[in-house]
PDB file of C-alpha atoms in Angstrom:
ATOM      1  CA  MET D   1       6.108  71.879  68.092  1.00 92.00           C
ATOM      2  CA  ARG D   2       5.604  68.092  67.922  1.00 97.00           C
ATOM      3  CA  LEU D   3       7.870  66.473  65.341  1.00 98.00           C
ATOM      4  CA  GLY D   4       7.806  63.006  63.831  1.00 98.00           C
ATOM      5  CA  LEU D   5      10.922  61.234  62.575  1.00 98.00           C
ATOM      6  CA  PHE D   6      10.412  58.429  60.068  1.00 98.00           C
ATOM      7  CA  GLY D   7      13.682  56.684  59.270  1.00 96.00           C
ATOM      8  CA  GLY D   8      14.212  53.826  56.871  1.00 93.00           C
ATOM      9  CA  SER D   9      15.737  52.808  53.591  1.00 93.00           C
ATOM     10  CA  PHE D  10      12.610  53.780  51.609  1.00 96.00           C
ATOM     11  CA  ASP D  11      13.854  51.431  48.924  1.00 95.00           C
ATOM     12  CA  PRO D  12      11.373  52.199  47.436  1.00 96.00           C
ATOM     13  CA  ILE D  13       8.859  54.328  49.298  1.00 97.00           C
ATOM     14  CA  HIS D  14       5.356  52.860  48.981  1.00 95.00           C
ATOM     15  CA  LEU D  15       1.762  53.574  49.928  1.00 94.00           C
ATOM     16  CA  GLY D  16       2.204  51.737  53.240  1.00 93.00           C
ATOM     17  CA  HIS D  17       4.786  54.369  54.227  1.00 94.00           C
ATOM     18  CA  LEU D  18       2.432  57.163  53.185  1.00 95.00           C
ATOM     19  CA  LEU D  19      -0.504  55.712  55.118  1.00 93.00           C
ATOM     20  CA  VAL D  20       1.681  55.355  58.217  1.00 94.00           C
ATOM     21  CA  ALA D  21       2.781  58.970  57.797  1.00 95.00           C
ATOM     22  CA  GLN D  22      -0.814  60.155  57.570  1.00 95.00           C
ATOM     23  CA  ALA D  23      -1.848  58.145  60.632  1.00 95.00           C
ATOM     24  CA  ALA D  24       1.127  59.459  62.619  1.00 96.00           C
ATOM     25  CA  ARG D  25       0.398  63.083  61.711  1.00 96.00           C
ATOM     26  CA  GLU D  26      -3.244  62.672  62.746  1.00 95.00           C
ATOM     27  CA  GLU D  27      -2.854  60.540  65.883  1.00 96.00           C
ATOM     28  CA  LEU D  28       0.174  62.358  67.287  1.00 97.00           C
ATOM     29  CA  HIS D  29      -0.899  65.860  66.174  1.00 97.00           C
ATOM     30  CA  LEU D  30       2.474  66.399  64.525  1.00 97.00           C
ATOM     31  CA  ARG D  31       3.483  69.785  63.238  1.00 95.00           C
ATOM     32  CA  ARG D  32       5.884  68.152  60.775  1.00 97.00           C
ATOM     33  CA  LEU D  33       6.983  64.661  59.821  1.00 98.00           C
ATOM     34  CA  PHE D  34      10.505  64.145  58.526  1.00 98.00           C
ATOM     35  CA  PHE D  35      11.289  61.239  56.197  1.00 98.00           C
ATOM     36  CA  ILE D  36      14.929  60.316  56.858  1.00 98.00           C
ATOM     37  CA  PRO D  37      16.378  57.887  54.304  1.00 97.00           C
ATOM     38  CA  ALA D  38      19.277  55.837  55.674  1.00 94.00           C
ATOM     39  CA  ALA D  39      22.579  55.592  53.857  1.00 94.00           C
ATOM     40  CA  GLN D  40      23.102  52.039  55.138  1.00 89.00           C
ATOM     41  CA  SER D  41      21.216  50.142  57.817  1.00 85.00           C
ATOM     42  CA  PRO D  42      23.431  48.750  60.588  1.00 84.00           C
ATOM     43  CA  PHE D  43      21.172  45.680  60.635  1.00 76.00           C
ATOM     44  CA  LYS D  44      21.508  44.956  56.903  1.00 75.00           C
ATOM     45  CA  PRO D  45      25.279  45.235  56.331  1.00 73.00           C
ATOM     46  CA  GLY D  46      25.344  43.068  53.205  1.00 76.00           C
ATOM     47  CA  CYS D  47      22.305  44.658  51.589  1.00 80.00           C
ATOM     48  CA  ALA D  48      23.125  47.825  49.664  1.00 82.00           C
ATOM     49  CA  PRO D  49      20.062  49.971  48.892  1.00 89.00           C
ATOM     50  CA  ALA D  50      19.416  51.658  45.547  1.00 93.00           C
ATOM     51  CA  PRO D  51      21.580  54.746  44.972  1.00 94.00           C
ATOM     52  CA  ALA D  52      20.727  57.672  47.237  1.00 94.00           C
ATOM     53  CA  PRO D  53      19.853  60.149  44.431  1.00 96.00           C
ATOM     54  CA  GLN D  54      17.265  57.744  43.047  1.00 96.00           C
ATOM     55  CA  ARG D  55      15.694  57.019  46.442  1.00 96.00           C
ATOM     56  CA  LEU D  56      15.525  60.776  47.124  1.00 97.00           C
ATOM     57  CA  ARG D  57      13.817  61.343  43.774  1.00 97.00           C
ATOM     58  CA  LEU D  58      11.218  58.682  44.582  1.00 97.00           C
ATOM     59  CA  LEU D  59      10.611  60.287  47.986  1.00 98.00           C
ATOM     60  CA  ARG D  60      10.136  63.705  46.369  1.00 97.00           C
ATOM     61  CA  LEU D  61       7.637  62.274  43.886  1.00 97.00           C
ATOM     62  CA  ALA D  62       5.702  60.432  46.598  1.00 97.00           C
ATOM     63  CA  LEU D  63       5.573  63.428  48.961  1.00 97.00           C
ATOM     64  CA  ALA D  64       4.767  66.089  46.370  1.00 95.00           C
ATOM     65  CA  GLY D  65       2.092  68.423  47.719  1.00 92.00           C
ATOM     66  CA  GLN D  66       2.300  67.207  51.330  1.00 92.00           C
ATOM     67  CA  SER D  67       3.363  70.417  53.041  1.00 92.00           C
ATOM     68  CA  ASP D  68       3.601  68.900  56.530  1.00 94.00           C
ATOM     69  CA  CYS D  69       6.140  66.290  55.373  1.00 97.00           C
ATOM     70  CA  GLU D  70       9.808  66.958  54.666  1.00 97.00           C
ATOM     71  CA  ILE D  71      12.711  64.901  53.437  1.00 98.00           C
ATOM     72  CA  ASP D  72      15.875  65.091  55.536  1.00 98.00           C
ATOM     73  CA  ASP D  73      18.933  63.641  53.808  1.00 97.00           C
ATOM     74  CA  GLN D  74      21.405  64.078  56.684  1.00 97.00           C
ATOM     75  CA  GLU D  75      22.071  60.326  56.933  1.00 97.00           C
ATOM     76  CA  LEU D  76      22.769  60.156  53.206  1.00 96.00           C
ATOM     77  CA  GLN D  77      25.110  63.147  53.523  1.00 95.00           C
ATOM     78  CA  ARG D  78      26.981  61.501  56.407  1.00 94.00           C
ATOM     79  CA  ARG D  79      27.339  58.291  54.358  1.00 87.00           C
ATOM     80  CA  GLY D  80      28.372  54.990  55.823  1.00 88.00           C
ATOM     81  CA  VAL D  81      26.250  53.202  58.390  1.00 90.00           C
ATOM     82  CA  SER D  82      23.307  55.285  59.624  1.00 93.00           C
ATOM     83  CA  PHE D  83      22.853  55.362  63.384  1.00 95.00           C
ATOM     84  CA  THR D  84      19.589  56.761  64.712  1.00 97.00           C
ATOM     85  CA  ILE D  85      21.234  58.354  67.753  1.00 98.00           C
ATOM     86  CA  ASP D  86      23.316  60.663  65.520  1.00 97.00           C
ATOM     87  CA  THR D  87      20.199  61.808  63.702  1.00 98.00           C
ATOM     88  CA  VAL D  88      18.156  62.271  66.871  1.00 98.00           C
ATOM     89  CA  ARG D  89      20.921  64.357  68.459  1.00 98.00           C
ATOM     90  CA  GLU D  90      20.791  66.666  65.451  1.00 98.00           C
ATOM     91  CA  TYR D  91      17.020  67.110  65.881  1.00 98.00           C
ATOM     92  CA  VAL D  92      17.448  67.801  69.596  1.00 98.00           C
ATOM     93  CA  ARG D  93      20.015  70.474  68.688  1.00 98.00           C
ATOM     94  CA  ARG D  94      17.904  72.044  65.902  1.00 97.00           C
ATOM     95  CA  PHE D  95      14.533  71.931  67.662  1.00 97.00           C
ATOM     96  CA  ARG D  96      15.330  72.496  71.333  1.00 96.00           C
ATOM     97  CA  GLY D  97      12.522  71.361  73.598  1.00 95.00           C
ATOM     98  CA  ALA D  98      10.337  69.950  70.805  1.00 97.00           C
ATOM     99  CA  PRO D  99       8.774  66.555  71.583  1.00 98.00           C
ATOM    100  CA  LEU D 100      10.233  64.011  69.150  1.00 98.00           C
ATOM    101  CA  PHE D 101       8.371  60.886  68.014  1.00 98.00           C
ATOM    102  CA  TYR D 102      10.349  58.215  66.183  1.00 98.00           C
ATOM    103  CA  LEU D 103       8.362  55.811  63.990  1.00 97.00           C
ATOM    104  CA  ILE D 104       9.592  52.229  64.097  1.00 93.00           C
ATOM    105  CA  GLY D 105       8.276  49.044  62.537  1.00 90.00           C
ATOM    106  CA  ALA D 106       7.137  46.393  65.015  1.00 89.00           C
ATOM    107  CA  ASP D 107       9.719  44.002  63.555  1.00 87.00           C
ATOM    108  CA  HIS D 108      12.522  46.299  64.829  1.00 89.00           C
ATOM    109  CA  VAL D 109      11.263  46.542  68.428  1.00 92.00           C
ATOM    110  CA  PRO D 110      13.000  43.365  69.694  1.00 91.00           C
ATOM    111  CA  GLN D 111      16.388  44.800  68.635  1.00 91.00           C
ATOM    112  CA  LEU D 112      15.951  48.277  70.140  1.00 94.00           C
ATOM    113  CA  SER D 113      18.217  47.518  73.082  1.00 93.00           C
ATOM    114  CA  LYS D 114      20.999  46.710  70.554  1.00 93.00           C
ATOM    115  CA  TRP D 115      20.769  50.106  68.869  1.00 94.00           C
ATOM    116  CA  ARG D 116      23.781  52.353  69.335  1.00 95.00           C
ATOM    117  CA  GLU D 117      23.612  54.315  72.622  1.00 96.00           C
ATOM    118  CA  ALA D 118      20.178  52.874  73.317  1.00 96.00           C
ATOM    119  CA  ASP D 119      19.807  54.445  76.775  1.00 96.00           C
ATOM    120  CA  GLU D 120      20.325  57.969  75.473  1.00 97.00           C
ATOM    121  CA  LEU D 121      18.052  57.288  72.513  1.00 97.00           C
ATOM    122  CA  ALA D 122      15.318  56.102  74.894  1.00 97.00           C
ATOM    123  CA  ARG D 123      15.645  59.349  76.833  1.00 97.00           C
ATOM    124  CA  LEU D 124      15.493  61.633  73.774  1.00 98.00           C
ATOM    125  CA  VAL D 125      12.531  60.278  71.783  1.00 98.00           C
ATOM    126  CA  GLU D 126       9.204  58.588  72.216  1.00 98.00           C
ATOM    127  CA  PHE D 127       8.873  55.578  69.934  1.00 97.00           C
ATOM    128  CA  VAL D 128       5.752  55.012  67.864  1.00 96.00           C
ATOM    129  CA  VAL D 129       5.449  51.367  66.881  1.00 94.00           C
ATOM    130  CA  ILE D 130       3.974  50.578  63.483  1.00 91.00           C
ATOM    131  CA  PRO D 131       2.219  47.207  63.812  1.00 86.00           C
ATOM    132  CA  ARG D 132       2.103  44.742  60.948  1.00 81.00           C
ATOM    133  CA  PRO D 133      -1.412  44.012  59.674  1.00 76.00           C
ATOM    134  CA  GLY D 134      -3.029  41.264  61.702  1.00 73.00           C
ATOM    135  CA  GLN D 135      -0.423  41.457  64.449  1.00 74.00           C
ATOM    136  CA  GLY D 136      -0.505  43.235  67.773  1.00 70.00           C
ATOM    137  CA  ALA D 137       2.093  45.834  68.594  1.00 68.00           C
ATOM    138  CA  ALA D 138       5.208  44.446  70.243  1.00 74.00           C
ATOM    139  CA  PRO D 139       5.759  45.925  73.710  1.00 85.00           C
ATOM    140  CA  LEU D 140       8.721  48.264  73.974  1.00 93.00           C
ATOM    141  CA  PRO D 141      11.568  46.977  76.137  1.00 92.00           C
ATOM    142  CA  GLY D 142      12.728  49.145  79.019  1.00 89.00           C
ATOM    143  CA  PRO D 143      13.897  51.914  79.162  1.00 94.00           C
ATOM    144  CA  PHE D 144      12.096  52.787  75.903  1.00 96.00           C
ATOM    145  CA  ARG D 145       8.780  54.586  76.029  1.00 95.00           C
ATOM    146  CA  GLY D 146       6.116  55.004  73.433  1.00 95.00           C
ATOM    147  CA  ARG D 147       2.886  53.787  71.959  1.00 94.00           C
ATOM    148  CA  ALA D 148       1.489  51.872  69.031  1.00 92.00           C
ATOM    149  CA  LEU D 149       0.136  53.576  65.965  1.00 92.00           C
ATOM    150  CA  ALA D 150      -3.528  52.679  65.569  1.00 88.00           C
ATOM    151  CA  GLY D 151      -4.343  53.531  61.987  1.00 80.00           C
ATOM    152  CA  HIS D 152      -3.686  52.423  58.445  1.00 70.00           C
ATOM    153  CA  PRO D 153      -1.378  49.376  58.554  1.00 71.00           C
ATOM    154  CA  LEU D 154      -0.979  48.006  55.039  1.00 76.00           C
ATOM    155  CA  GLY D 155       0.520  44.614  54.252  1.00 82.00           C
ATOM    156  CA  VAL D 156       3.079  45.775  51.711  1.00 88.00           C
ATOM    157  CA  SER D 157       6.841  45.972  51.957  1.00 90.00           C
ATOM    158  CA  SER D 158       9.646  47.443  49.899  1.00 93.00           C
ATOM    159  CA  SER D 159      11.147  43.972  49.426  1.00 93.00           C
ATOM    160  CA  GLN D 160       7.836  42.733  47.950  1.00 95.00           C
ATOM    161  CA  ILE D 161       7.827  45.674  45.549  1.00 96.00           C
ATOM    162  CA  ARG D 162      11.417  44.976  44.455  1.00 96.00           C
ATOM    163  CA  GLU D 163      10.450  41.320  43.852  1.00 96.00           C
ATOM    164  CA  ARG D 164       7.436  42.402  41.768  1.00 96.00           C
ATOM    165  CA  VAL D 165       9.649  44.681  39.650  1.00 97.00           C
ATOM    166  CA  ARG D 166      12.114  41.824  39.019  1.00 96.00           C
ATOM    167  CA  ALA D 167       9.186  39.550  38.081  1.00 97.00           C
ATOM    168  CA  GLY D 168       7.751  42.145  35.680  1.00 96.00           C
ATOM    169  CA  LEU D 169       4.556  42.578  37.724  1.00 96.00           C
ATOM    170  CA  PRO D 170       2.748  45.928  38.100  1.00 96.00           C
ATOM    171  CA  ILE D 171       3.483  48.109  41.135  1.00 97.00           C
ATOM    172  CA  ASP D 172       1.520  51.277  40.310  1.00 95.00           C
ATOM    173  CA  LEU D 173      -1.156  50.723  42.964  1.00 94.00           C
ATOM    174  CA  LEU D 174       1.482  49.965  45.612  1.00 95.00           C
ATOM    175  CA  VAL D 175       3.758  52.968  45.091  1.00 96.00           C
ATOM    176  CA  GLY D 176       1.642  55.430  43.123  1.00 93.00           C
ATOM    177  CA  PRO D 177       1.891  56.178  39.404  1.00 94.00           C
ATOM    178  CA  ALA D 178       4.689  58.787  39.539  1.00 95.00           C
ATOM    179  CA  VAL D 179       6.964  56.576  41.651  1.00 97.00           C
ATOM    180  CA  ALA D 180       6.192  53.509  39.503  1.00 96.00           C
ATOM    181  CA  GLU D 181       7.047  55.440  36.343  1.00 96.00           C
ATOM    182  CA  ALA D 182      10.339  56.678  37.834  1.00 96.00           C
ATOM    183  CA  ILE D 183      11.249  53.128  38.848  1.00 97.00           C
ATOM    184  CA  ARG D 184      10.526  51.882  35.319  1.00 95.00           C
ATOM    185  CA  ASN D 185      12.331  54.782  33.609  1.00 95.00           C
ATOM    186  CA  ASN D 186      15.449  54.341  35.777  1.00 94.00           C
ATOM    187  CA  ARG D 187      15.300  50.532  35.528  1.00 94.00           C
ATOM    188  CA  LEU D 188      15.552  50.248  39.309  1.00 94.00           C
ATOM    189  CA  TYR D 189      15.379  46.884  41.083  1.00 95.00           C
ATOM    190  CA  LEU D 190      15.960  44.763  37.973  1.00 92.00           C
TER     191      LEU D 190
END
């Protein structure tokens, strides 16, 4: 059973995330893809994301009807800084022997060796690098192994969406109508 792990703040989730998820499921022949929202990124200590219940609601809206995708809130339940190694160990325990593929944005590749317990992490998962549109995939540093995702890069980011919300600009085509409505109704990112 091949499993994909897609961690991030998802603050908010957007169509770029969904296109990456679709490409990963197709290219890697994944049985399931888990979206794992972080409580707090260790690389963004001064940047608090939107409240966890609201980010989870947006994820549920965005993933409605996608039976091969699941939301895993273990990092939110643990609270504090989210370390990928803790999450990966839990997947190794729950799904013994299953190949694990961890999706990572190309912008995070240069810092992989700084991730907590990097050597063990490199041994437990294969990384799948999500290239930015118009850029080649950054090579993984040793001892990490993996590949680049070929399909569906979209030049949109959560920070751009938050900026658009603050500026009063439409976001419906970037996040989908249900997510956009929930963001408006909950006055998120203002």
